[in-house]
XYZ file of C-alpha atoms in Angstrom:
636
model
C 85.000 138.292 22.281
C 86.029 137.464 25.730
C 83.760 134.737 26.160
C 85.998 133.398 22.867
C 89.149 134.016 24.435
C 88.156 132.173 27.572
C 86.701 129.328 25.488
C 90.236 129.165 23.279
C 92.555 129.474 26.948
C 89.752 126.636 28.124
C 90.819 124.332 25.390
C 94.530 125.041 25.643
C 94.839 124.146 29.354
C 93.058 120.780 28.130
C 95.528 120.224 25.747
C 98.458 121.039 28.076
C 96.820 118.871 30.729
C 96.144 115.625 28.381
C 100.087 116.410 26.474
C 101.197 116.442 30.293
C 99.727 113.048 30.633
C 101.285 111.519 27.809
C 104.724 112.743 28.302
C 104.324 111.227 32.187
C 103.374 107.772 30.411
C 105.642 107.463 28.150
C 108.545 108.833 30.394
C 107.448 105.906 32.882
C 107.233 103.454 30.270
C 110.941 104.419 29.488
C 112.245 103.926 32.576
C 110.419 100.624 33.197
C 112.364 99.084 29.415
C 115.311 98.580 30.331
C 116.631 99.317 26.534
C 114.331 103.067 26.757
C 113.002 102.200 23.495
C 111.317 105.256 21.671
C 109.346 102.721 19.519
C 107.816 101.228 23.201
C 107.393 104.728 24.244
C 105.245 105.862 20.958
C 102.561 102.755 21.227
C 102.185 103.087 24.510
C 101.400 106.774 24.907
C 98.108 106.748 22.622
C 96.307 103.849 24.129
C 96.740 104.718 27.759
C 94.787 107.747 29.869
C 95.486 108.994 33.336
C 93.942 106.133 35.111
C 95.316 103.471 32.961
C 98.840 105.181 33.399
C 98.956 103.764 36.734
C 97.837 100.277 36.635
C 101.607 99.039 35.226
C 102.725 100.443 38.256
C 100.587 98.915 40.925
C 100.363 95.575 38.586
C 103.667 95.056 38.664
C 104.953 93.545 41.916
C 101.881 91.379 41.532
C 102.711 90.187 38.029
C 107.247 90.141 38.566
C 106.818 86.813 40.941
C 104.564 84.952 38.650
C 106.815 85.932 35.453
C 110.202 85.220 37.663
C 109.735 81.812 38.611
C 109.007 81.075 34.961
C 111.779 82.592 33.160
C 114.266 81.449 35.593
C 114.249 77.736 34.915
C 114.414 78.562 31.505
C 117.494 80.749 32.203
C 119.062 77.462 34.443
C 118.436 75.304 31.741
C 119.913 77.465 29.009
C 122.850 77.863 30.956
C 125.659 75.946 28.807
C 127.127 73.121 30.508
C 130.668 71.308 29.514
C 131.664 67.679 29.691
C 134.208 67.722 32.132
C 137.700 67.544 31.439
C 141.395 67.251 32.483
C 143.687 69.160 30.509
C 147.874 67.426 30.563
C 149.109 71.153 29.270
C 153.003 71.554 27.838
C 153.651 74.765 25.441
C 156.275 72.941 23.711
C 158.217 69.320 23.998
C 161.389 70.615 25.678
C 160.041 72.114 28.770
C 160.279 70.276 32.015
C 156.975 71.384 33.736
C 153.966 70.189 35.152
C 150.497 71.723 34.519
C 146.646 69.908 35.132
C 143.949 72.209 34.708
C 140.577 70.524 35.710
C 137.450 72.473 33.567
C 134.102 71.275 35.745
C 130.391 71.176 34.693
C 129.752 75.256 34.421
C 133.171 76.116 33.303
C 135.189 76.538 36.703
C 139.197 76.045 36.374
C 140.800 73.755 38.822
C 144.781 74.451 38.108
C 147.410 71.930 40.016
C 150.644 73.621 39.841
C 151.331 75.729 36.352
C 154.732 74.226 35.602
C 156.763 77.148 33.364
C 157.247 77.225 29.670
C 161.318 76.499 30.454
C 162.538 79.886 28.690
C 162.834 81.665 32.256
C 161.480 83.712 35.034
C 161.595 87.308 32.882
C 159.392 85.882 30.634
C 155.576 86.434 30.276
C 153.523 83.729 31.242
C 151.905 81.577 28.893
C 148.957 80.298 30.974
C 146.521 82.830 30.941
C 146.049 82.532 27.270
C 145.960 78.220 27.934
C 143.582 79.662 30.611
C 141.337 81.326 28.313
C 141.127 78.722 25.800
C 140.195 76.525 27.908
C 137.317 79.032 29.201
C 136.301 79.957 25.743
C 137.148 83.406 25.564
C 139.363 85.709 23.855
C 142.581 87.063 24.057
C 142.438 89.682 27.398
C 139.306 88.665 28.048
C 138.161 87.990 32.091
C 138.564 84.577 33.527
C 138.483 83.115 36.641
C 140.330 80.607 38.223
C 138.508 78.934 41.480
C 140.969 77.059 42.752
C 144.265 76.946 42.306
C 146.803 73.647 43.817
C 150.817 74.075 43.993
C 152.661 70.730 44.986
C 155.858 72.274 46.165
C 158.282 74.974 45.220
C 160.211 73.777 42.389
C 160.350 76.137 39.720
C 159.175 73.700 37.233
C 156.155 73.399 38.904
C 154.986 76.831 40.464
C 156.453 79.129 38.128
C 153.522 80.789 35.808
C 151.621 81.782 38.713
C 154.239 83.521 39.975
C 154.947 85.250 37.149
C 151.051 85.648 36.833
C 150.986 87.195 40.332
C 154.241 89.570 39.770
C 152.595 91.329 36.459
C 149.132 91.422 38.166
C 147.847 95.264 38.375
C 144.136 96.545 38.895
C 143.678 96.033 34.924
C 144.855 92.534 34.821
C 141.537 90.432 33.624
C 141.463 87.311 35.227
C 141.138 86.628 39.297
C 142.390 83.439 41.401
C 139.368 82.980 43.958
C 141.434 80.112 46.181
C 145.099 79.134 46.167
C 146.165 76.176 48.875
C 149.163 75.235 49.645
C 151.337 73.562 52.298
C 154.792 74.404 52.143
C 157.735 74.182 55.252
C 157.716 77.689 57.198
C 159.799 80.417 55.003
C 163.582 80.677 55.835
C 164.009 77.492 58.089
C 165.634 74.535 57.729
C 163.330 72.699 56.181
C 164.618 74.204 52.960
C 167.078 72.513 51.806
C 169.573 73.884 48.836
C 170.248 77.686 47.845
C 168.390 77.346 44.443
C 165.537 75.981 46.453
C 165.394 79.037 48.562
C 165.485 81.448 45.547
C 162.637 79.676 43.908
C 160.537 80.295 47.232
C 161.797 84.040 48.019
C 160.826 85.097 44.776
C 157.477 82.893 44.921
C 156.672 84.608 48.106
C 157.684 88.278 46.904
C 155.564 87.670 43.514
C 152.364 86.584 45.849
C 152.686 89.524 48.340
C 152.307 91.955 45.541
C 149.319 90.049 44.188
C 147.746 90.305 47.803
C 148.451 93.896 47.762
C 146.941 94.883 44.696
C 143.563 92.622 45.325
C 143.740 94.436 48.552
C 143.795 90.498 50.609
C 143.483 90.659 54.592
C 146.219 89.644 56.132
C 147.000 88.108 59.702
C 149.203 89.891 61.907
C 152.285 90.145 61.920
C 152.381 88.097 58.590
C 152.956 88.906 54.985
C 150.232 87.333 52.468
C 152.029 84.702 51.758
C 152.547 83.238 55.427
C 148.636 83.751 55.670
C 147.613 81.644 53.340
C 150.336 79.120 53.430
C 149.274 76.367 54.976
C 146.081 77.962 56.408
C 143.791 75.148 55.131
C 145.972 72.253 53.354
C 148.311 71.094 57.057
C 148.856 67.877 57.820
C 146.312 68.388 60.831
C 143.411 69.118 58.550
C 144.691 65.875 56.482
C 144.066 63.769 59.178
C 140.648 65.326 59.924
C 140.021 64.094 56.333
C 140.903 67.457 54.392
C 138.636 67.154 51.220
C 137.002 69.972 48.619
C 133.530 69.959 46.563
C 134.063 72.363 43.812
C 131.059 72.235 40.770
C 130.383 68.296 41.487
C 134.265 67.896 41.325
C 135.127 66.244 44.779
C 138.956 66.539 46.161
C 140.734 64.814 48.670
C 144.293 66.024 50.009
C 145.737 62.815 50.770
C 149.466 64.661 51.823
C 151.666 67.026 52.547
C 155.211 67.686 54.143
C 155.521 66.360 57.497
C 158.870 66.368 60.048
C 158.906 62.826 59.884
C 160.575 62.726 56.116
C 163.155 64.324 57.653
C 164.528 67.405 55.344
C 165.901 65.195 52.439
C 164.133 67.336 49.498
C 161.228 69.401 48.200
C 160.733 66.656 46.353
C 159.239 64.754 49.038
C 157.629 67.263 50.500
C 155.368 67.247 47.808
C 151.110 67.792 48.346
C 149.412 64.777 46.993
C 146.003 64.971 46.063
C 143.155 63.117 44.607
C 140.545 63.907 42.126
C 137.284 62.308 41.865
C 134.806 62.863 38.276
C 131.997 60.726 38.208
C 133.232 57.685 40.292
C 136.929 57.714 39.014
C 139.888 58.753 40.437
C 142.818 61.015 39.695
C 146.266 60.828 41.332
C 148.794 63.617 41.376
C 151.827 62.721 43.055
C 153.874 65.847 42.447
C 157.424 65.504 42.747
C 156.906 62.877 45.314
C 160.176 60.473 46.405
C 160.114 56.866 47.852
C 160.316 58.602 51.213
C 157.116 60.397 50.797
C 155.865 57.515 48.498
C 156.564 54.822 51.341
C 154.475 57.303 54.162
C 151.741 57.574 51.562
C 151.822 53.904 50.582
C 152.043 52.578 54.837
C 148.863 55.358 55.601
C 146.332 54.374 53.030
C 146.790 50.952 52.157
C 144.661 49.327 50.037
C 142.528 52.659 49.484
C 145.480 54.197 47.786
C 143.968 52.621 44.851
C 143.157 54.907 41.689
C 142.112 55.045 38.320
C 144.596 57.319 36.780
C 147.954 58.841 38.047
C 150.509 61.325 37.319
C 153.869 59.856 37.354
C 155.914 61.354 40.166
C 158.723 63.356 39.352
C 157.937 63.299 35.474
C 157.999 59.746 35.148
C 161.799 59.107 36.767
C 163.211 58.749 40.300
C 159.995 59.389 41.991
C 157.910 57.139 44.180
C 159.416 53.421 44.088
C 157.410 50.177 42.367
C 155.548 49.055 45.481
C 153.914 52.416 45.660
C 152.857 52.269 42.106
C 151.997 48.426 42.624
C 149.682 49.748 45.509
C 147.972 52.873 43.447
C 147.378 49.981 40.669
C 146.162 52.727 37.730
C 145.120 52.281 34.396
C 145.768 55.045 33.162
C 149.277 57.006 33.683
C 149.990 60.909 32.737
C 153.261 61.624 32.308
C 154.495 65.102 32.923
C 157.651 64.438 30.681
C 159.390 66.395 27.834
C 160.524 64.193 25.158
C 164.170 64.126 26.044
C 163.614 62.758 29.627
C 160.711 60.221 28.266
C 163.242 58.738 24.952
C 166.392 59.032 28.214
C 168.550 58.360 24.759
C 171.813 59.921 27.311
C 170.233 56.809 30.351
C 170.737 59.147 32.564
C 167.035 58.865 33.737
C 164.817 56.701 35.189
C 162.126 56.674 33.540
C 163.303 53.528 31.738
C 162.788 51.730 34.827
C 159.549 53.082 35.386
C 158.145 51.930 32.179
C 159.390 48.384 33.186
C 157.524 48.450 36.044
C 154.178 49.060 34.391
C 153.983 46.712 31.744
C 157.996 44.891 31.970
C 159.219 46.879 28.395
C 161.083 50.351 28.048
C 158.521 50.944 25.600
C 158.714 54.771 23.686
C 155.339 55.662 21.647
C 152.662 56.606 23.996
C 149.501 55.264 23.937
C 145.763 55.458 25.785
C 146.920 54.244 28.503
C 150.109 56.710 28.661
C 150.117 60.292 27.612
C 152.720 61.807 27.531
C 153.255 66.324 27.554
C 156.343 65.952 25.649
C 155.246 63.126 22.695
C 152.182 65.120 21.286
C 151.450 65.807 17.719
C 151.398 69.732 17.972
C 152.020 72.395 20.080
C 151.102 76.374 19.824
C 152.985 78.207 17.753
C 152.585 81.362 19.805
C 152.188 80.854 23.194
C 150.699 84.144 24.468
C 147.662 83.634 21.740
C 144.339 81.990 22.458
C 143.913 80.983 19.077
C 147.236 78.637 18.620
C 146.208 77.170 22.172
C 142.390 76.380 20.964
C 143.814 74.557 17.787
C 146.417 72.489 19.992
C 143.928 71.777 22.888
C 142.269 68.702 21.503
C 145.940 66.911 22.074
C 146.240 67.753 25.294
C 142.667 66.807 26.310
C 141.002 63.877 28.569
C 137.587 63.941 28.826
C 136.495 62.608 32.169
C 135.490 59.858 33.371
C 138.059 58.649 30.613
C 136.810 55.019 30.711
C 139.365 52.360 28.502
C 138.921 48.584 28.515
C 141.120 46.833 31.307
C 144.876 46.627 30.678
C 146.879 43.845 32.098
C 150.073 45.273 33.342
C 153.381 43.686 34.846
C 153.715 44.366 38.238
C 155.308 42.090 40.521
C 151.963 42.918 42.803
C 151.454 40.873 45.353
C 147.992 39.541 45.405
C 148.123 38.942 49.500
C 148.527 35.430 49.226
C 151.299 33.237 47.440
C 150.517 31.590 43.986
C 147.177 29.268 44.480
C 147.739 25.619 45.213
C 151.597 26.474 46.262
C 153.362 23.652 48.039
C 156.921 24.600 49.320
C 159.902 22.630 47.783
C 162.927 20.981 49.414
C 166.016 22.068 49.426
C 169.556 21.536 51.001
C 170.080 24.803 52.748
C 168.987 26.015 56.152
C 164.955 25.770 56.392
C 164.917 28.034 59.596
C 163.323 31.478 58.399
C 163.724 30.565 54.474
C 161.151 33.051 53.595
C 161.741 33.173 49.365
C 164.156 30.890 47.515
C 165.056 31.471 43.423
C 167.134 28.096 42.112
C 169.095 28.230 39.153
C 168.710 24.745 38.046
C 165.361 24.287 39.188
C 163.477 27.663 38.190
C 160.166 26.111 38.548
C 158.143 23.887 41.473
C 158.150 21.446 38.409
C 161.935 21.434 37.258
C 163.520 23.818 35.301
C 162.589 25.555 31.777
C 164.750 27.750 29.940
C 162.498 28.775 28.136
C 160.421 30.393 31.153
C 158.708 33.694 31.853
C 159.022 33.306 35.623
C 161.375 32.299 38.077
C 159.097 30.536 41.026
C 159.752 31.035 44.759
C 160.350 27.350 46.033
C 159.958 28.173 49.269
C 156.819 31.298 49.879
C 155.480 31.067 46.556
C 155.755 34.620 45.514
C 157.422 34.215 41.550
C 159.302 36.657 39.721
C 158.154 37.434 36.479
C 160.812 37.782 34.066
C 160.738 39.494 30.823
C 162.791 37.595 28.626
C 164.943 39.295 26.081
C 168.471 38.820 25.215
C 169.969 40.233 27.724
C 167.555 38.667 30.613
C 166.842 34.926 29.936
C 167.290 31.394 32.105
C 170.383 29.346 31.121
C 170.667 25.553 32.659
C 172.442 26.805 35.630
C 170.366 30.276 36.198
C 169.129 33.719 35.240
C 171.567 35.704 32.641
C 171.624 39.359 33.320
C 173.150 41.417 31.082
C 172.450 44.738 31.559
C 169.118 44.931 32.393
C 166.696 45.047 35.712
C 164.872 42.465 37.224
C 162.574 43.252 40.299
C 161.687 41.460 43.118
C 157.607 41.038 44.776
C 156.801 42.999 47.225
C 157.018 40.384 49.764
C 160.208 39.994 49.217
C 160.575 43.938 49.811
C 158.943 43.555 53.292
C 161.174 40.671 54.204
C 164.121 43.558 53.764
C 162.170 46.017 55.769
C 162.053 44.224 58.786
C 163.738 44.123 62.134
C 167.026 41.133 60.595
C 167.020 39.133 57.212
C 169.422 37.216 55.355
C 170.225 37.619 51.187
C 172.324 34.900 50.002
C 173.394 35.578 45.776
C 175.448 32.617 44.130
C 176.773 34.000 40.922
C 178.184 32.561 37.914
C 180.745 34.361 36.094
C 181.169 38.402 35.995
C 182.274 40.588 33.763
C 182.242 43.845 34.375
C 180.749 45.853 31.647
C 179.948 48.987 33.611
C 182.140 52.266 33.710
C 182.145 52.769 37.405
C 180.516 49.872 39.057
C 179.136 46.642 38.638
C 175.985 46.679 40.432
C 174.700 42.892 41.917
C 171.854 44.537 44.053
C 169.984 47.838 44.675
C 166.880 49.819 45.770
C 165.459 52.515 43.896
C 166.290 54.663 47.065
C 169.863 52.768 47.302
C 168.836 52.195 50.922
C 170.400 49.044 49.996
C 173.114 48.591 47.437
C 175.664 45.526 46.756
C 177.995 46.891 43.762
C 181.886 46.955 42.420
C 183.548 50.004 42.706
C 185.566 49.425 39.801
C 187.924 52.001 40.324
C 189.040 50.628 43.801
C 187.745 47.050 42.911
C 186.207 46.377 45.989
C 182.706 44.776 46.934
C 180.678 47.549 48.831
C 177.598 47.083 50.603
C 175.851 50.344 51.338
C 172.884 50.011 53.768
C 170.726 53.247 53.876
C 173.353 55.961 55.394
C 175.021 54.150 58.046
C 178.681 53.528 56.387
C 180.179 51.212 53.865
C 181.331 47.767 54.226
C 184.255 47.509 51.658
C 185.603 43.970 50.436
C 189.065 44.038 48.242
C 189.796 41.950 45.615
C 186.635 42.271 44.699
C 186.876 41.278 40.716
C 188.349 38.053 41.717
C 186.113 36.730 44.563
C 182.749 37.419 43.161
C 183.603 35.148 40.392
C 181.438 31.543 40.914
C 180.725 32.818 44.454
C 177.995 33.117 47.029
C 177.844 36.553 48.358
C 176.182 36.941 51.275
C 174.300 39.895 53.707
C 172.890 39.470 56.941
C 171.362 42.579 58.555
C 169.932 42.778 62.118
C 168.467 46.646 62.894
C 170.837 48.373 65.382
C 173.741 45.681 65.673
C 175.128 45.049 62.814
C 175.113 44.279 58.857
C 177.870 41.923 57.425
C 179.324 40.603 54.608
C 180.217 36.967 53.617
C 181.691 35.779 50.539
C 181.543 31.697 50.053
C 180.692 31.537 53.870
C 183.599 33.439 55.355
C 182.609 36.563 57.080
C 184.668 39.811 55.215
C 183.635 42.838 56.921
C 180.483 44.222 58.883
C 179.644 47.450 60.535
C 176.792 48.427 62.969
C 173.332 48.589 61.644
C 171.046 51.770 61.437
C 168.061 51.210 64.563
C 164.699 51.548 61.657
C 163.896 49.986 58.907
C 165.731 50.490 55.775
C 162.380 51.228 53.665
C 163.694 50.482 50.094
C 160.928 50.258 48.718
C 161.746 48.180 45.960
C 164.852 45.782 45.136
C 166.067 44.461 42.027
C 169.119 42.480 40.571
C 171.091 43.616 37.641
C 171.254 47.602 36.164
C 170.583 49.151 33.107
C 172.774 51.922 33.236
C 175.610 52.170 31.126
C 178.054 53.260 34.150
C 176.590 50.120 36.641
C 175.878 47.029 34.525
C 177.783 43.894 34.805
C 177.214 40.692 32.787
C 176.380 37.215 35.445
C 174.109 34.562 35.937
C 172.211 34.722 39.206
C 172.529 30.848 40.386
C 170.595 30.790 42.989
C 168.443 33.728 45.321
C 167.443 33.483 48.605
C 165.771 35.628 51.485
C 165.657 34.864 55.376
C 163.656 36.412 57.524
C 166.551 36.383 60.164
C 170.192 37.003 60.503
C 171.980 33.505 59.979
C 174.886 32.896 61.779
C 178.526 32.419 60.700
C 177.876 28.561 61.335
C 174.673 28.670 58.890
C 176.415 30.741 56.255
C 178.922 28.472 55.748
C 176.346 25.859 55.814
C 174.768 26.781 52.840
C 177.917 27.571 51.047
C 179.117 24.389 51.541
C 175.819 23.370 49.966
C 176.163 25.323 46.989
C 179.305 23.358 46.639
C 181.525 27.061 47.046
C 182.880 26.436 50.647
């Protein structure tokens, strides 16, 4: 009987000792699946006895690096990859804004400015739902954006992520990983306006709070917004060639404010960078004047050539012609809501702009010209992912966007005058003649009223002239009629220089415009000949240095040669028919127009003439020369 009981205690420590066994396998076969599966746990257990139990164990780090390097490439190339693209983003066709985002190879977001959805700074932002449509996710669901680009502080342009940043708490899903930025230090001078000032402050108190909540290291004795302003976009690093490699997407920062603009506007003070997907090239000019379009233009030359730009300043009263004549795109993105690109009030320039790129005010956009405020549907609800994904496709260029060559109509100058050009006689002064326009002889050949371009008899650079009704050659000249015609860009430079001479024989004016009658301008009005109707005087205004006013003005620009000499420093003067009729001293630099063109499409600056004859000196003639040629226009 005890024997028995020993026998049955025997067989019950056996038991316990092979149960303890399985429960240690399959509790380390739980631990080792990551899911804990019971099923895993049950198959194993059976099949496995003590010594077995620990082979998995010392197997396994000899077995993980042979499995790794297997399942990894599979893992890299399962990864999903995008085609990249460049999003032109508007919420509606009202808002003035401006808002790229840039979506790279593995689904990074490159944002360049934000722009606002024009219903105010209470509001909630719209672009984080853009944001995550663009990412493929849902509504509240995490994104990142890796890099983030503001041009300058205009509200139009840097408003969502201010907003973004002033509702950001711990919760908020999404996370900026870089923002750069170069704007003038807070609270100087360099700020011009009150408005301008606001837009900053409240930029600046929006971005502190972000930096407090993501907990952001600060420098001291600065806030997070001095830190990081200017801290890697400065005009220093610029010159060091500045540039950025984010997911294959390569950036250049071509500019940014500098002292030498002087503190005219944030417009000008704009950053300007550069894009580059694939071997082509995107331009975003910002806000950016002829000022900061002229300093951009002298710096890079012939490598300010790109494939695609945005228009500065939403298409109007941005950079001047020669710049855009220099960048020489294909392709132009036009930040523009549909009442500034139609301009049916002409109180805009973007009229003008479209003549420079192809010589026609067209309105329907096209391949070549997208424009934020002219597409076929918008989101109904902003602040949904859904309405964005539906609307995307619109506002979509996938990059490198490649189109067929377009011929534009850009007085560019090729760097030579046109091939096989021999100079023409004529009765005037030959000393300096740089460019000469006849009326009665508007080509090396004779004249042809039914031509498309006036030719320079004497430098060979021609005008091209798009000929419509109100802009066509007569048998004695040009007729302008309320319309623009612009000049080469050799003809610019002449006007830049150190002294030059512009001698304008008109026909018959009438004045047609409201408040002036302007003969010829600038884009920058650096240099302006017009009628102040309301005085009726001739005023010349040459950059800021003064006004020369001429009475009478109605009555002696009628069948007259009007007449500016300039000379930097001395003096600029007016003569009408060869008789001097005012002058004042000349600013010491160049007058950097920029551009120059006869004739005005305004409503309040037109006037009705026919240009008779156009001429550019390199020089200032003297009084004796002036009346020279007068007398040999027969107006002496």
């Amino acid at each position: 009987m005890k024997m028995k009981r020993i026998l049955i205690a025997g067989l019950a420590l056996l038991m316990l000792c092979v149960l303890s066994v399985v429960l240690m396998t399959a509790c380390n076969n739980g631990k080792d699946d990551p899911a804990g599966g019971t099923e895993t746990d049950t198959e194993a257990a059976p099949a496995t006895t003590p010594d077995e139990a620990t082979e998995p164990e010392t197997a396994a780090p000899a077995t993980e690096p042979d499995t790794e390097p297997e399942t990894e490439p599979e893992t890299e190339t399962e990864e999903e990859t995008y085609k990249v693209a460049l999003y032109q983003l508007a919420p509606e066709d009202q808002s003035l804004t401006m808002c790229y985002v840039i979506r790279t190879t593995h689904n990074k977001l490159i944002v360049i400015d934000g722009g606002e959805d024009g219903v105010g700074k209470d509001k909630a932002p719209y672009l984080p739902a853009a944001l995550r449509a663009i990412a493929g996710v849902g509504d509240n669901d995490y994104f990142e954006v890796e890099a983030w680009f503001l041009t300058h502080a205009h509200k139009d342009h840097m408003n969502e992520i201010s907003k973004m940043m002033r509702d950001y708490t711990p919760e908020s899903n999404y996370k900026i990983n870089n923002i750069y930025f170069d704007f003038p230090p807070f609270g100087t001078s360099e700020f011009t306006g009150t408005s301008d000032d606001m837009q900053i402050a409240r930029l600046r108190e929006n971005m502190n709070a972000y930096g407090a909540v993501i907990g952001a290291e600060v420098a001291e004795g600065k806030d997070y917004y001095d830190t990081i302003n200017g801290a890697v976009v400065n005009e220093e690093a610029i010159k060091n060639g500045l540039e950025f490699n984010i997911d294959g997407v390569r950036i250049e920062v071509l500019q940014t404010w500098s002292i030498k603009d002087g503190y005219s506007n944030l417009n000008d003070q704009s950053m300007i960078t550069r894009f580059w997907v694939d071997g082509q090239s995107i331009l975003f000019l910002g806000d950016c004047g002829p000022i900061a379009g002229k300093r951009l233009q002298d710096t890079y030359g012939e490598a300010l050539k790109s494939d695609i730009v945005q228009m500065a300043h939403h298409g109007q009263a941005g950079v001047n012609k020669a710049c855009y004549a220099a960048i020489d795109a294909q392709i132009h993105l036009w930040p523009t809501p549909v009442w500034v690109w139609k301009n049916e009030s002409k109180t805009y320039g973007t009229d003008t702009t479209r003549e420079w790129l192809y010589g026609e005010t067209f309105l329907e956009p096209d391949e070549y010209n997208i424009v934020a405020g002219m597409y076929k549907k918008y989101p109904g609800r902003i602040d949904r992912v859904a309405q964005w994904t539906k609307v995307l496709p619109e506002m979509t260029i996938e990059l490198p966007y490649i189109l067929p060559y377009r011929e534009g109509n850009l007085n560019v100058d090729p760097g030579a005058p046109t091939p096989g050009f021999t100079p023409v006689e004529t009765p005037y002064v030959q000393d300096g003649l740089a460019h000469c326009y006849s009326g009665t002889m508007n080509t090396r050949k004779g004249h042809d009223s039914n031509a498309a371009v006036w030719e320079d008899l004497a430098g060979g650079y021609d005008v091209k002239i798009k000929v419509t009704e109100k802009t066509h050659f007569v048998d004695d000249g040009l007729y302008v009629n309320n319309e623009t015609t612009y000049f080469p860009v050799k003809v610019v430079q002449v006007l830049e220089g150190k002294e030059f001479t512009v001698e304008m024989l008109l026909g018959e004016l009438n004045s047609t415009g409201t408040l002036y009658n302007d003969i010829l301008s600038s884009g920058n009005e650096h240099i302006n000949l017009f009628r102040r109707n309301s005085e009726n005087v001739l005023e010349l205004k040459s950059l800021n240095n003064g006004r020369i006013k001429v009475p009478d003005a109605l009555n002696i620009m009628q069948n007259a040669l009007i007449t500016i000499t300039y000379k930097q420093g001395e003096f600029a003067r007016i003569y009408v028919n060869g008789e001097l009729k005012g002058e004042l001293k000349a600013a010491t630099g160049s007058l950097e127009i920029g551009d120059l063109y006869i004739g005005h499409n305004a409503a309040d600056s037109c006037c009705e003439t026919v240009f008779r004859s156009f001429r550019v000196y390199n020089r200032a003639l003297t009084d004796e020369e002036c009346a020279f040629n007068a007398a040999a226009d027969g107006v002496a």
